């Protein structure tokens, strides 16, 4: 909202949730930072819907490899960020291997570069907050948790609901 309080949206599913988040990053960075050739940095373990969003929205995907622990390669991520990067897309955890990108490293680095971090909690959105791990999500990072589709009892008409929560001081695209 206008006061920088947390807000959220409800979409029809995980793909739409991811598409809308990436759309918001693109619009925000184009409007506020003058980005004309947007790119998105994502690990090859990231959700395929992010690549679909890049295709739909004319965003260059910059796909980085994973390390021996199946986490985003931090050095490669840093080399791919530039003035046109609208977002670094992370997973907590990722779908292929169930490993978590090191948000505690990615978040502070991206904040220093004025690049938003998206945390996809698709697979672990329900349990991730209870994992004892050294991670923190930067305040300005939207979190998508489509797993709530399977863990929350909803009316039949809205059974394919995905949630997206944004807690922000600097990104407000509503």
XYZ file of C-alpha atoms in Angstrom:
174
model
C 0.000 0.000 0.000
C 0.978 3.665 -0.021
C 2.529 3.397 3.458
C 4.957 0.626 2.408
C 3.089 -2.050 4.303
C 2.933 -5.665 3.185
C 0.427 -6.441 0.494
C -0.381 -9.412 -1.677
C -2.319 -10.799 -4.596
C -4.077 -14.022 -5.419
C -3.631 -15.628 -8.820
C -5.064 -18.710 -10.471
C -1.860 -20.726 -10.017
C 1.911 -20.802 -9.778
C 2.667 -19.911 -13.398
C 0.477 -16.827 -13.275
C 1.982 -15.847 -9.926
C 5.498 -15.988 -11.368
C 4.480 -14.180 -14.562
C 2.854 -11.350 -12.618
C 5.858 -10.967 -10.310
C 8.268 -10.739 -13.242
C 5.933 -8.314 -15.006
C 5.977 -6.120 -11.877
C 9.800 -6.198 -11.715
C 10.054 -5.231 -15.386
C 7.595 -2.373 -15.064
C 9.206 -1.086 -11.875
C 12.759 -1.121 -13.248
C 11.699 0.432 -16.573
C 9.781 3.218 -14.817
C 12.195 3.947 -11.975
C 15.618 3.037 -13.363
C 15.115 3.624 -17.085
C 15.826 0.002 -18.028
C 15.208 -0.488 -21.759
C 16.654 -3.967 -22.328
C 15.532 -5.941 -19.273
C 17.198 -9.170 -18.218
C 16.461 -11.666 -15.454
C 19.172 -13.727 -13.748
C 17.989 -17.247 -12.910
C 19.684 -20.532 -12.043
C 19.101 -23.448 -14.372
C 17.214 -25.086 -11.492
C 14.702 -22.200 -11.439
C 11.040 -22.697 -12.275
C 10.362 -22.958 -16.010
C 7.482 -20.485 -15.655
C 10.076 -17.732 -15.161
C 11.497 -18.522 -18.594
C 7.977 -18.496 -20.017
C 7.465 -15.041 -18.469
C 10.717 -13.834 -20.043
C 9.504 -15.046 -23.423
C 6.092 -13.397 -23.060
C 7.474 -10.114 -21.699
C 10.522 -9.672 -23.964
C 13.037 -10.112 -21.135
C 16.455 -11.681 -21.709
C 16.872 -14.695 -19.423
C 20.415 -15.042 -18.094
C 20.642 -18.645 -17.005
C 23.441 -19.430 -14.564
C 24.673 -22.859 -13.565
C 24.431 -24.497 -10.167
C 27.332 -25.454 -7.927
C 28.248 -28.876 -6.516
C 25.523 -28.458 -3.869
C 22.898 -27.787 -6.572
C 22.591 -24.135 -5.487
C 22.873 -21.046 -7.674
C 26.503 -20.387 -8.676
C 27.145 -17.070 -6.894
C 30.166 -16.026 -8.966
C 28.279 -16.600 -12.196
C 25.248 -14.767 -10.808
C 27.401 -11.726 -9.973
C 28.938 -11.711 -13.471
C 25.485 -11.716 -15.088
C 24.030 -8.770 -13.160
C 24.223 -5.427 -14.919
C 22.325 -2.120 -15.137
C 19.485 -3.840 -17.044
C 18.889 -6.634 -14.513
C 15.319 -6.404 -13.263
C 15.540 -9.309 -10.807
C 17.529 -12.274 -9.565
C 15.156 -15.226 -9.410
C 15.906 -17.670 -6.584
C 14.361 -20.874 -5.296
C 13.827 -21.947 -1.701
C 13.860 -24.856 -2.428
C 14.129 -25.627 -6.136
C 11.978 -28.262 -7.762
C 14.579 -30.531 -9.431
C 16.790 -31.213 -6.410
C 15.023 -29.753 -3.379
C 18.051 -27.633 -2.489
C 17.867 -23.983 -1.469
C 19.668 -21.107 -3.130
C 21.816 -19.216 -0.588
C 19.426 -16.319 -0.004
C 21.597 -15.060 2.875
C 24.373 -14.357 0.331
C 22.277 -13.405 -2.698
C 20.030 -10.953 -0.828
C 22.683 -8.593 0.572
C 24.683 -8.629 -2.668
C 21.647 -7.794 -4.781
C 20.571 -5.098 -2.348
C 23.989 -3.465 -2.765
C 23.411 -3.494 -6.554
C 19.795 -2.238 -6.280
C 18.494 -5.446 -7.846
C 15.342 -7.094 -6.469
C 15.454 -10.746 -5.429
C 12.483 -13.013 -6.096
C 12.189 -15.988 -3.757
C 10.166 -18.825 -5.258
C 8.919 -20.973 -2.410
C 6.762 -23.094 -4.695
C 7.849 -26.440 -3.368
C 8.589 -25.466 0.197
C 6.379 -22.461 0.794
C 4.570 -24.156 3.608
C 7.589 -25.554 5.458
C 10.433 -23.168 4.572
C 9.756 -20.703 7.409
C 10.251 -23.553 9.882
C 13.605 -24.735 8.501
C 16.476 -23.850 10.793
C 18.835 -22.282 8.308
C 20.900 -19.125 7.937
C 18.752 -17.209 5.504
C 16.761 -14.059 5.414
C 14.662 -12.547 2.682
C 15.349 -8.884 1.916
C 12.318 -6.754 2.844
C 11.772 -5.663 -0.743
C 11.538 -9.217 -2.094
C 8.233 -10.692 -3.168
C 7.724 -14.298 -2.141
C 5.565 -16.622 -4.198
C 4.232 -19.718 -2.482
C 1.940 -21.646 -4.847
C 2.223 -24.696 -2.607
C -0.585 -23.112 -0.619
C -2.812 -24.369 -3.434
C -2.387 -27.844 -1.999
C -2.290 -27.037 1.679
C -5.126 -24.565 2.214
C -8.776 -25.524 2.002
C -10.448 -23.156 -0.458
C -13.863 -22.880 -2.024
C -14.182 -25.049 -5.095
C -14.403 -21.996 -7.381
C -10.971 -20.798 -6.237
C -9.219 -24.083 -5.604
C -6.309 -23.158 -7.874
C -5.288 -20.095 -5.931
C -1.651 -19.051 -5.668
C -0.504 -16.382 -3.262
C 2.147 -13.738 -3.570
C 3.177 -11.656 -0.600
C 5.161 -8.459 -0.918
C 6.728 -6.669 2.027
C 8.382 -3.580 0.697
C 9.668 -0.124 1.303
C 10.877 0.509 -2.242
C 8.862 -1.650 -4.650
C 5.193 -0.851 -4.911
C 3.730 -1.536 -8.335
C 0.064 -1.431 -7.417
